[in-house]
Coordinates of N, CA and C in Angstrom, one line a residue:
Chain A
M509 N -21.5 -23.6 -25.3 CA -22.7 -23.3 -24.5 C -22.4 -23.3 -23.0
I510 N -22.4 -22.2 -22.4 CA -22.2 -22.0 -21.0 C -23.4 -21.3 -20.4
E511 N -24.2 -22.0 -19.7 CA -25.5 -21.4 -19.2 C -25.9 -21.8 -17.8
I512 N -26.7 -21.0 -17.2 CA -27.4 -21.3 -16.0 C -28.9 -21.2 -16.3
V513 N -29.6 -22.3 -16.0 CA -31.0 -22.4 -16.4 C -31.9 -22.7 -15.2
E514 N -33.2 -22.5 -15.4 CA -34.1 -22.7 -14.3 C -35.1 -23.9 -14.6
T515 N -34.9 -24.5 -15.8 CA -35.8 -25.5 -16.2 C -35.0 -26.8 -16.4
P516 N -35.7 -28.0 -16.5 CA -35.0 -29.2 -16.7 C -34.1 -29.1 -17.9
I517 N -32.9 -29.7 -17.8 CA -31.9 -29.6 -18.9 C -32.0 -30.8 -19.9
D518 N -32.1 -30.4 -21.1 CA -32.2 -31.4 -22.2 C -30.7 -31.8 -22.5
Y519 N -30.2 -32.8 -21.9 CA -28.8 -33.2 -22.0 C -28.4 -33.7 -23.4
Q520 N -29.4 -34.2 -24.1 CA -29.1 -34.7 -25.5 C -28.8 -33.4 -26.3
A521 N -29.6 -32.4 -26.2 CA -29.4 -31.2 -26.9 C -28.1 -30.5 -26.6
V522 N -27.8 -30.5 -25.3 CA -26.5 -30.0 -24.8 C -25.3 -30.8 -25.5
T523 N -25.4 -32.1 -25.5 CA -24.4 -32.9 -26.0 C -24.2 -32.6 -27.5
E524 N -25.3 -32.5 -28.2 CA -25.2 -32.2 -29.7 C -24.4 -30.9 -30.0
T525 N -24.5 -30.0 -29.0 CA -23.7 -28.7 -29.3 C -22.2 -28.9 -29.4
V526 N -21.7 -30.0 -28.8 CA -20.2 -30.2 -28.8 C -19.8 -31.1 -29.9
R527 N -20.7 -31.7 -30.6 CA -20.4 -32.7 -31.6 C -19.8 -32.1 -32.8
T528 N -18.7 -32.6 -33.3 CA -18.0 -32.1 -34.5 C -17.3 -33.3 -35.2
H529 N -17.1 -33.2 -36.5 CA -16.4 -34.2 -37.2 C -14.9 -34.3 -36.8
L530 N -14.4 -33.2 -36.2 CA -13.1 -33.3 -35.7 C -12.9 -34.1 -34.5
A531 N -14.0 -34.5 -33.8 CA -13.9 -35.2 -32.6 C -14.0 -36.7 -32.8
G532 N -13.1 -37.5 -32.1 CA -13.3 -38.9 -32.0 C -13.9 -39.3 -30.7
A533 N -14.1 -38.3 -29.9 CA -14.7 -38.7 -28.5 C -15.6 -37.5 -28.0
V534 N -16.7 -37.9 -27.4 CA -17.5 -36.9 -26.7 C -17.7 -37.5 -25.3
C535 N -17.4 -36.8 -24.3 CA -17.6 -37.2 -22.9 C -18.7 -36.4 -22.3
L536 N -19.7 -37.0 -21.7 CA -20.9 -36.3 -21.1 C -21.0 -36.7 -19.7
F537 N -21.1 -35.7 -18.8 CA -21.3 -35.9 -17.4 C -22.6 -35.3 -17.0
L538 N -23.4 -36.1 -16.2 CA -24.6 -35.6 -15.6 C -24.5 -35.6 -14.1
G539 N -24.7 -34.5 -13.4 CA -24.8 -34.5 -12.0 C -26.3 -34.6 -11.6
T540 N -26.6 -35.6 -10.8 CA -28.0 -35.9 -10.5 C -28.3 -35.8 -9.0
V541 N -29.6 -35.6 -8.6 CA -29.9 -35.4 -7.2 C -30.0 -36.8 -6.6
R542 N -29.1 -37.1 -5.7 CA -29.0 -38.4 -5.1 C -29.7 -38.4 -3.7
E543 N -30.3 -39.6 -3.4 CA -31.2 -39.7 -2.3 C -30.4 -39.9 -1.0
M544 N -29.3 -40.7 -1.0 CA -28.6 -40.9 0.3 C -27.3 -40.2 0.4
T545 N -27.1 -39.6 1.5 CA -25.7 -39.1 1.9 C -25.4 -39.7 3.2
G546 N -24.5 -40.6 3.2 CA -24.3 -41.4 4.5 C -25.6 -42.0 4.8
N547 N -26.0 -41.8 6.1 CA -27.3 -42.3 6.5 C -28.5 -41.4 6.4
R548 N -28.2 -40.2 5.9 CA -29.3 -39.2 5.8 C -29.9 -39.3 4.4
R549 N -31.3 -39.2 4.5 CA -32.1 -39.3 3.2 C -32.5 -37.9 2.8
T550 N -32.2 -37.6 1.5 CA -32.6 -36.3 0.9 C -34.0 -36.5 0.3
T551 N -34.8 -35.5 0.4 CA -36.1 -35.5 -0.3 C -36.1 -34.5 -1.4
A552 N -35.3 -33.4 -1.3 CA -35.2 -32.5 -2.4 C -33.9 -31.6 -2.3
L553 N -33.5 -31.0 -3.3 CA -32.4 -30.0 -3.3 C -32.8 -28.7 -3.9
D554 N -32.2 -27.6 -3.3 CA -32.4 -26.3 -4.0 C -31.0 -25.8 -4.3
Y555 N -30.8 -25.3 -5.5 CA -29.5 -24.7 -5.9 C -29.7 -23.2 -6.1
E556 N -28.7 -22.5 -5.6 CA -28.7 -21.0 -5.8 C -27.4 -20.6 -6.4
A557 N -27.5 -19.6 -7.2 CA -26.2 -19.1 -7.9 C -26.1 -17.6 -7.6
Y558 N -24.8 -17.2 -7.7 CA -24.5 -15.8 -7.9 C -24.2 -15.6 -9.4
P559 N -25.3 -15.3 -10.1 CA -25.2 -15.5 -11.5 C -24.1 -14.9 -12.3
V560 N -23.8 -13.6 -12.1 CA -22.7 -13.0 -12.9 C -21.4 -13.6 -12.7
M561 N -21.1 -13.9 -11.4 CA -19.8 -14.6 -11.1 C -19.8 -16.0 -11.5
A562 N -20.9 -16.7 -11.4 CA -21.0 -18.1 -11.7 C -20.7 -18.3 -13.2
L563 N -21.4 -17.4 -14.0 CA -21.2 -17.5 -15.5 C -19.7 -17.2 -15.9
K564 N -19.2 -16.2 -15.2 CA -17.8 -15.8 -15.5 C -16.8 -17.0 -15.2
T565 N -17.0 -17.6 -14.0 CA -16.1 -18.7 -13.6 C -16.3 -19.9 -14.5
M566 N -17.6 -20.2 -14.9 CA -17.8 -21.3 -15.8 C -17.1 -21.0 -17.1
N567 N -17.1 -19.8 -17.6 CA -16.4 -19.5 -18.9 C -14.9 -19.6 -18.7
D568 N -14.4 -19.2 -17.5 CA -13.0 -19.4 -17.2 C -12.6 -20.9 -17.2
L569 N -13.5 -21.7 -16.7 CA -13.2 -23.2 -16.6 C -13.1 -23.7 -18.1
A570 N -14.0 -23.3 -18.9 CA -14.0 -23.8 -20.3 C -12.7 -23.3 -21.0
A571 N -12.3 -22.1 -20.7 CA -11.1 -21.5 -21.3 C -9.8 -22.3 -20.8
E572 N -9.8 -22.6 -19.5 CA -8.7 -23.3 -19.0 C -8.6 -24.7 -19.5
A573 N -9.8 -25.3 -19.6 CA -9.8 -26.7 -20.2 C -9.2 -26.7 -21.6
R574 N -9.5 -25.7 -22.3 CA -9.0 -25.6 -23.7 C -7.5 -25.4 -23.7
R575 N -7.0 -24.7 -22.7 CA -5.5 -24.6 -22.6 C -4.8 -25.9 -22.2
R576 N -5.5 -26.7 -21.4 CA -4.8 -27.9 -20.9 C -5.0 -29.1 -21.8
W577 N -6.1 -29.2 -22.5 CA -6.3 -30.3 -23.4 C -6.8 -29.8 -24.8
P578 N -6.6 -30.7 -25.8 CA -7.1 -30.2 -27.2 C -8.6 -30.3 -27.3
V579 N -9.3 -29.5 -26.5 CA -10.7 -29.5 -26.5 C -11.3 -28.8 -27.8
L580 N -12.2 -29.5 -28.4 CA -12.8 -28.9 -29.6 C -14.0 -28.1 -29.2
E581 N -14.9 -28.7 -28.5 CA -16.1 -27.9 -28.0 C -16.4 -28.3 -26.5
V582 N -16.9 -27.4 -25.8 CA -17.3 -27.7 -24.4 C -18.6 -27.0 -24.1
A583 N -19.5 -27.7 -23.3 CA -20.7 -27.2 -22.9 C -20.9 -27.4 -21.4
I584 N -21.2 -26.4 -20.7 CA -21.5 -26.5 -19.2 C -22.8 -25.8 -18.9
V585 N -23.7 -26.6 -18.4 CA -25.0 -26.0 -18.1 C -25.4 -26.5 -16.6
H586 N -25.7 -25.5 -15.8 CA -26.1 -25.8 -14.4 C -27.5 -25.3 -14.2
R587 N -28.4 -26.1 -13.6 CA -29.7 -25.7 -13.3 C -29.8 -25.1 -11.9
V588 N -30.6 -24.1 -11.6 CA -30.8 -23.6 -10.3 C -32.3 -23.7 -9.9
G589 N -32.6 -23.6 -8.6 CA -34.0 -23.7 -8.2 C -34.2 -25.1 -7.5
H590 N -35.5 -25.4 -7.4 CA -35.9 -26.6 -6.6 C -35.8 -27.9 -7.5
M591 N -35.2 -28.9 -7.0 CA -35.1 -30.2 -7.7 C -35.4 -31.4 -6.9
D592 N -36.1 -32.3 -7.5 CA -36.4 -33.6 -6.9 C -35.4 -34.7 -7.1
L593 N -35.5 -35.8 -6.4 CA -34.6 -36.9 -6.6 C -34.5 -37.3 -8.0
G594 N -33.2 -37.6 -8.4 CA -33.0 -38.1 -9.8 C -32.9 -37.0 -10.8
E595 N -33.3 -35.8 -10.5 CA -33.3 -34.7 -11.5 C -31.8 -34.3 -11.8
I596 N -31.6 -33.7 -13.0 CA -30.2 -33.4 -13.4 C -29.9 -32.0 -13.0
S597 N -28.9 -31.8 -12.2 CA -28.5 -30.4 -11.8 C -27.5 -29.8 -12.7
V598 N -26.6 -30.6 -13.2 CA -25.5 -30.1 -14.0 C -25.2 -31.0 -15.2
V599 N -24.8 -30.4 -16.3 CA -24.4 -31.2 -17.5 C -23.1 -30.6 -18.0
V600 N -22.1 -31.5 -18.2 CA -20.8 -31.0 -18.8 C -20.6 -32.0 -20.0
A601 N -20.3 -31.4 -21.1 CA -20.1 -32.2 -22.3 C -18.8 -31.6 -23.0
V602 N -17.9 -32.5 -23.4 CA -16.6 -32.1 -24.0 C -16.3 -33.0 -25.2
S603 N -15.8 -32.4 -26.2 CA -15.4 -33.2 -27.4 C -13.9 -33.0 -27.7
T604 N -13.2 -34.0 -28.0 CA -11.8 -34.0 -28.3 C -11.5 -35.0 -29.4
P605 N -10.3 -34.8 -30.0 CA -10.0 -35.8 -31.1 C -9.9 -37.2 -30.5
H606 N -9.3 -37.4 -29.3 CA -9.0 -38.7 -28.8 C -9.6 -38.9 -27.4
R607 N -10.0 -40.1 -27.0 CA -10.9 -40.2 -25.9 C -10.2 -39.9 -24.5
G608 N -8.9 -40.2 -24.4 CA -8.3 -40.0 -23.1 C -8.5 -38.5 -22.6
D609 N -8.3 -37.6 -23.6 CA -8.4 -36.2 -23.2 C -9.9 -35.8 -22.9
S610 N -10.8 -36.5 -23.5 CA -12.2 -36.1 -23.2 C -12.6 -36.5 -21.8
F611 N -12.1 -37.7 -21.3 CA -12.4 -38.1 -20.0 C -11.7 -37.1 -19.0
E612 N -10.4 -36.8 -19.3 CA -9.7 -36.0 -18.3 C -10.3 -34.6 -18.3
A613 N -10.6 -34.0 -19.4 CA -11.1 -32.6 -19.4 C -12.4 -32.5 -18.7
C614 N -13.3 -33.5 -19.0 CA -14.6 -33.5 -18.4 C -14.5 -33.6 -16.9
R615 N -13.7 -34.5 -16.4 CA -13.5 -34.7 -15.0 C -12.9 -33.5 -14.4
W616 N -11.9 -32.9 -15.0 CA -11.3 -31.7 -14.4 C -12.3 -30.5 -14.3
I617 N -13.1 -30.4 -15.4 CA -14.1 -29.3 -15.4 C -15.0 -29.5 -14.2
M618 N -15.5 -30.7 -14.0 CA -16.5 -30.9 -13.0 C -15.9 -30.8 -11.6
D619 N -14.7 -31.4 -11.4 CA -14.0 -31.3 -10.1 C -13.7 -29.8 -9.7
T620 N -13.3 -29.0 -10.7 CA -12.9 -27.7 -10.4 C -14.1 -26.8 -10.3
F621 N -15.2 -27.1 -11.0 CA -16.5 -26.5 -10.9 C -16.9 -26.4 -9.4
K622 N -16.8 -27.6 -8.7 CA -17.2 -27.7 -7.4 C -16.3 -27.0 -6.4
E623 N -15.2 -26.5 -6.9 CA -14.3 -25.7 -6.0 C -14.5 -24.2 -6.1
I624 N -14.8 -23.8 -7.3 CA -14.8 -22.3 -7.6 C -16.0 -21.6 -8.0
V625 N -17.0 -22.4 -8.6 CA -18.1 -21.7 -9.2 C -19.1 -21.4 -8.1
P626 N -19.5 -20.1 -7.9 CA -20.5 -19.8 -6.8 C -21.9 -20.2 -7.1
I627 N -22.1 -21.5 -7.0 CA -23.4 -22.1 -7.0 C -23.5 -23.0 -5.8
W628 N -24.5 -22.9 -5.0 CA -24.6 -23.7 -3.7 C -25.8 -24.5 -3.7
K629 N -25.8 -25.6 -2.9 CA -27.0 -26.4 -2.8 C -27.5 -26.5 -1.3
K630 N -28.8 -26.6 -1.2 CA -29.4 -26.7 0.1 C -30.1 -28.0 0.1
E631 N -29.8 -28.9 1.1 CA -30.4 -30.2 1.2 C -31.7 -30.0 2.0
T632 N -32.8 -30.7 1.5 CA -34.0 -30.9 2.4 C -33.9 -32.3 2.7
W633 N -33.8 -32.6 4.0 CA -33.7 -34.0 4.5 C -35.1 -34.6 4.8
A634 N -35.1 -35.9 4.9 CA -36.4 -36.6 5.1 C -37.0 -36.2 6.5
D635 N -36.2 -35.7 7.4 CA -36.8 -35.3 8.7 C -37.3 -33.9 8.6
G636 N -37.3 -33.3 7.5 CA -37.8 -31.9 7.3 C -36.8 -30.8 7.5
T637 N -35.6 -31.1 8.0 CA -34.7 -30.1 8.2 C -34.0 -29.7 6.9
E638 N -33.4 -28.5 6.8 CA -32.7 -28.1 5.6 C -31.3 -27.6 6.0
D639 N -30.3 -27.9 5.2 CA -29.0 -27.4 5.4 C -28.3 -27.0 4.2
W640 N -27.7 -25.8 4.2 CA -26.8 -25.4 3.1 C -25.6 -26.3 3.2
V641 N -25.1 -26.7 2.0 CA -23.9 -27.6 2.0 C -22.7 -26.7 1.8
H642 N -21.8 -26.6 2.8 CA -20.6 -25.8 2.7 C -19.5 -26.6 3.3
P643 N -18.8 -27.4 2.5 CA -17.7 -28.2 3.1 C -16.7 -27.4 3.9
G644 N -16.3 -27.9 5.1 CA -15.3 -27.2 5.8 C -15.8 -26.1 6.7
L645 N -17.1 -25.8 6.6 CA -17.7 -24.7 7.4 C -18.5 -25.3 8.5
T646 N -18.0 -25.3 9.8 CA -18.9 -25.7 10.9 C -19.4 -24.5 11.5
L647 N -20.7 -24.6 11.8 CA -21.4 -23.4 12.3 C -21.9 -23.6 13.7
P648 N -22.0 -22.6 14.5 CA -22.5 -22.8 15.9 C -23.9 -23.2 15.8
E649 N -24.3 -24.1 16.8 CA -25.7 -24.6 16.8 C -26.7 -23.5 17.1
Chain B
M813 N -16.7 5.5 2.3 CA -17.7 5.2 1.2 C -18.6 4.0 1.7
V814 N -19.8 4.0 1.1 CA -20.7 3.0 1.5 C -20.5 1.8 0.5
V815 N -20.4 0.6 1.0 CA -20.2 -0.6 0.2 C -21.4 -1.5 0.4
V816 N -22.0 -1.9 -0.6 CA -23.1 -2.9 -0.5 C -22.5 -4.3 -0.7
I817 N -22.7 -5.2 0.2 CA -22.2 -6.6 0.2 C -23.3 -7.5 0.0
H818 N -23.3 -8.3 -1.1 CA -24.3 -9.3 -1.4 C -24.0 -10.6 -0.6
L819 N -25.0 -11.2 0.0 CA -24.9 -12.4 0.8 C -25.6 -13.6 0.2
F820 N -24.9 -14.7 0.2 CA -25.5 -15.9 -0.4 C -25.5 -17.1 0.5
A821 N -26.4 -18.0 0.2 CA -26.5 -19.3 0.9 C -26.5 -19.1 2.5
V822 N -25.6 -19.8 3.1 CA -25.7 -19.7 4.6 C -25.4 -18.3 5.2
A823 N -24.6 -17.6 4.4 CA -24.3 -16.2 4.9 C -25.6 -15.4 4.9
R824 N -26.5 -15.5 3.9 CA -27.7 -14.8 3.9 C -28.6 -15.3 5.0
Q825 N -28.6 -16.7 5.2 CA -29.5 -17.3 6.2 C -29.1 -16.7 7.6
L826 N -27.8 -16.7 7.9 CA -27.3 -16.2 9.2 C -27.6 -14.8 9.4
A827 N -27.4 -14.0 8.3 CA -27.6 -12.5 8.5 C -29.0 -12.1 8.4
G828 N -29.9 -13.0 7.8 CA -31.3 -12.7 7.7 C -31.6 -11.6 6.7
T829 N -30.6 -11.4 5.8 CA -30.8 -10.3 4.7 C -30.0 -10.7 3.5
P830 N -30.4 -10.4 2.3 CA -29.6 -10.7 1.1 C -28.5 -9.7 0.9
S831 N -28.5 -8.6 1.6 CA -27.3 -7.7 1.4 C -27.2 -6.8 2.6
V832 N -26.0 -6.2 2.8 CA -25.8 -5.3 3.9 C -24.9 -4.2 3.4
K833 N -25.2 -3.0 4.0 CA -24.4 -1.8 3.6 C -23.4 -1.5 4.8
V834 N -22.2 -1.4 4.5 CA -21.2 -1.0 5.5 C -20.5 0.3 5.0
E835 N -19.9 1.0 6.0 CA -19.1 2.2 5.7 C -17.7 1.9 6.0
I836 N -16.8 2.2 5.0 CA -15.4 2.1 5.2 C -14.7 3.3 4.6
S837 N -13.4 3.5 4.9 CA -12.7 4.6 4.3 C -12.5 4.4 2.8
E838 N -12.3 5.4 2.0 CA -12.1 5.3 0.6 C -10.7 5.8 0.2
P839 N -9.9 5.0 -0.5 CA -10.2 3.6 -0.7 C -10.0 2.7 0.5
G840 N -10.6 1.6 0.6 CA -10.4 0.7 1.7 C -10.1 -0.7 1.3
T841 N -9.7 -1.5 2.3 CA -9.3 -2.9 1.9 C -10.4 -3.9 2.2
V842 N -10.3 -5.1 1.7 CA -11.2 -6.1 2.0 C -11.2 -6.4 3.5
E843 N -10.0 -6.3 4.1 CA -9.9 -6.6 5.5 C -10.8 -5.6 6.3
M844 N -10.9 -4.4 5.9 CA -11.7 -3.4 6.5 C -13.2 -3.8 6.3
L845 N -13.5 -4.3 5.2 CA -14.9 -4.7 4.9 C -15.3 -5.9 5.9
R846 N -14.3 -6.8 6.1 CA -14.6 -7.9 7.0 C -14.9 -7.4 8.4
T847 N -14.1 -6.4 8.9 CA -14.2 -5.9 10.2 C -15.6 -5.2 10.3
A848 N -15.9 -4.4 9.3 CA -17.2 -3.7 9.3 C -18.4 -4.6 9.3
M849 N -18.2 -5.7 8.5 CA -19.3 -6.7 8.4 C -19.5 -7.4 9.8
A850 N -18.4 -7.7 10.4 CA -18.5 -8.5 11.7 C -19.3 -7.6 12.7
E851 N -19.1 -6.3 12.6 CA -19.8 -5.4 13.5 C -21.3 -5.2 13.1
A852 N -21.5 -5.1 11.8 CA -22.9 -4.9 11.4 C -23.7 -6.2 11.5
L853 N -23.1 -7.3 11.4 CA -23.8 -8.6 11.4 C -23.2 -9.5 12.4
P854 N -23.4 -9.4 13.7 CA -22.8 -10.3 14.6 C -23.1 -11.8 14.4
A855 N -24.2 -12.1 13.8 CA -24.5 -13.5 13.5 C -23.6 -14.1 12.6
L856 N -22.9 -13.3 11.8 CA -22.0 -13.8 10.8 C -20.5 -13.8 11.3
R857 N -20.3 -13.3 12.5 CA -19.0 -13.1 12.9 C -18.1 -14.3 13.0
D858 N -18.6 -15.4 13.6 CA -17.9 -16.6 13.7 C -17.5 -17.3 12.4
A859 N -18.5 -17.2 11.4 CA -18.2 -17.9 10.1 C -17.4 -17.0 9.2
L860 N -17.4 -15.7 9.4 CA -16.7 -14.8 8.5 C -15.3 -15.2 8.0
P861 N -14.4 -15.6 9.0 CA -13.1 -15.9 8.5 C -13.0 -17.0 7.5
R862 N -14.0 -17.9 7.5 CA -14.0 -19.0 6.5 C -14.8 -18.7 5.3
L863 N -15.3 -17.5 5.1 CA -16.1 -17.1 4.0 C -15.2 -16.3 3.0
R864 N -15.2 -16.7 1.8 CA -14.4 -15.9 0.8 C -15.1 -14.7 0.4
I865 N -14.4 -13.7 -0.1 CA -15.0 -12.5 -0.6 C -14.6 -12.3 -2.1
A866 N -15.6 -11.9 -2.9 CA -15.4 -11.7 -4.3 C -15.7 -10.2 -4.6
V867 N -14.8 -9.6 -5.4 CA -15.1 -8.2 -5.8 C -15.1 -8.2 -7.3
D868 N -16.3 -7.7 -7.9 CA -16.4 -7.8 -9.3 C -16.2 -9.1 -9.9
S869 N -16.7 -10.1 -9.3 CA -16.7 -11.5 -9.8 C -15.3 -12.2 -9.7
E870 N -14.4 -11.6 -8.9 CA -13.1 -12.3 -8.8 C -12.9 -12.5 -7.3
Y871 N -12.4 -13.7 -6.9 CA -12.0 -13.9 -5.6 C -10.8 -13.0 -5.2
V872 N -10.8 -12.4 -4.1 CA -9.8 -11.5 -3.6 C -9.3 -11.8 -2.2
D873 N -8.1 -11.4 -1.9 CA -7.6 -11.6 -0.6 C -7.8 -10.3 0.3
D874 N -7.5 -10.4 1.5 CA -7.8 -9.3 2.4 C -7.1 -8.0 2.1
S875 N -6.0 -8.1 1.4 CA -5.3 -6.8 1.1 C -5.8 -6.1 -0.1
F876 N -6.8 -6.7 -0.8 CA -7.3 -6.1 -2.0 C -8.0 -4.8 -1.7
V877 N -7.7 -3.8 -2.5 CA -8.3 -2.4 -2.3 C -9.6 -2.3 -3.1
V878 N -10.6 -1.9 -2.3 CA -12.0 -1.8 -2.9 C -12.2 -0.3 -3.3
R879 N -12.8 -0.2 -4.5 CA -13.0 1.2 -4.9 C -14.5 1.4 -5.0
P880 N -15.0 2.7 -5.0 CA -16.4 2.9 -5.1 C -17.1 2.3 -6.3
G881 N -18.2 1.7 -6.1 CA -18.9 1.1 -7.2 C -18.6 -0.3 -7.5
A882 N -17.6 -0.9 -6.8 CA -17.3 -2.3 -6.9 C -18.5 -3.2 -6.4
E883 N -18.7 -4.3 -7.0 CA -19.7 -5.2 -6.6 C -19.0 -6.3 -5.7
V884 N -19.4 -6.3 -4.4 CA -18.8 -7.2 -3.4 C -19.8 -8.2 -3.0
A885 N -19.3 -9.5 -2.9 CA -20.1 -10.6 -2.5 C -19.4 -11.5 -1.5
I886 N -20.2 -12.1 -0.6 CA -19.6 -13.1 0.3 C -19.9 -14.4 -0.4
I887 N -18.8 -15.2 -0.5 CA -18.9 -16.5 -1.2 C -18.6 -17.6 -0.2
P888 N -19.7 -18.2 0.4 CA -19.4 -19.4 1.3 C -18.8 -20.5 0.5
P889 N -18.2 -21.5 1.2 CA -17.5 -22.6 0.5 C -18.4 -23.2 -0.5
V890 N -17.9 -23.5 -1.6 CA -18.7 -24.0 -2.7 C -18.5 -25.5 -2.8
S891 N -19.5 -26.3 -2.9 CA -19.4 -27.6 -3.4 C -20.8 -28.2 -3.5
G892 N -21.1 -28.8 -4.6 CA -22.4 -29.5 -4.7 C -22.4 -30.9 -4.2
G893 N -21.2 -31.4 -3.9 CA -21.1 -32.8 -3.6 C -19.7 -33.3 -3.2
S894 N -19.5 -34.6 -3.2 CA -18.2 -35.1 -2.8 C -17.6 -35.9 -3.9
I895 N -16.3 -36.0 -3.9 CA -15.6 -36.8 -5.0 C -16.0 -38.2 -5.0
D896 N -16.1 -38.8 -3.8 CA -16.5 -40.2 -3.6 C -18.0 -40.3 -3.5

């Protein structure tokens, strides 16, 4: 299951899609909307995707995870649009025969996701300002 | 040839438009696209060197040759959060 959705993610249902009798381990990751970043307080987030490329790179991630670890099933679901504090923005679920690989594959997928998948977030701060989050990009005032 | 470039996130915000049309020679390189974009969208000029470009959903470097009908997009740095 590799999807981009616009409504709240049923992470239990997503997890069920990777469950198999061949697995001794299922690792589930949830990305959630966090309130504090340093001293700044977030009131909401908006996620935007470049859909065709995002789905392609998400599928590439799943394929690469399968090459690196004995992954049985993998699900990656990212939500786009407006989200409030605590809501789930992304779900990654991986099943493997043994638990070490499930932790590693899940972590690798999520870490690499944040490097290559064209999905961006815009913070709405408590002071009302909004910023796109682009690490390493400093813009003129 | 006319190339349509799709803009996302801060690139769209700076440019004030979700896409821009530029004219380059056929075939042309991604580097030529960058030059044409900097002229067409001065607001994007400073950020442009740090914005990646994707052609048909693949990241490409500046020497990549663009053919008519290719889908081109500006990909600002991606990250939804930090490791720590």
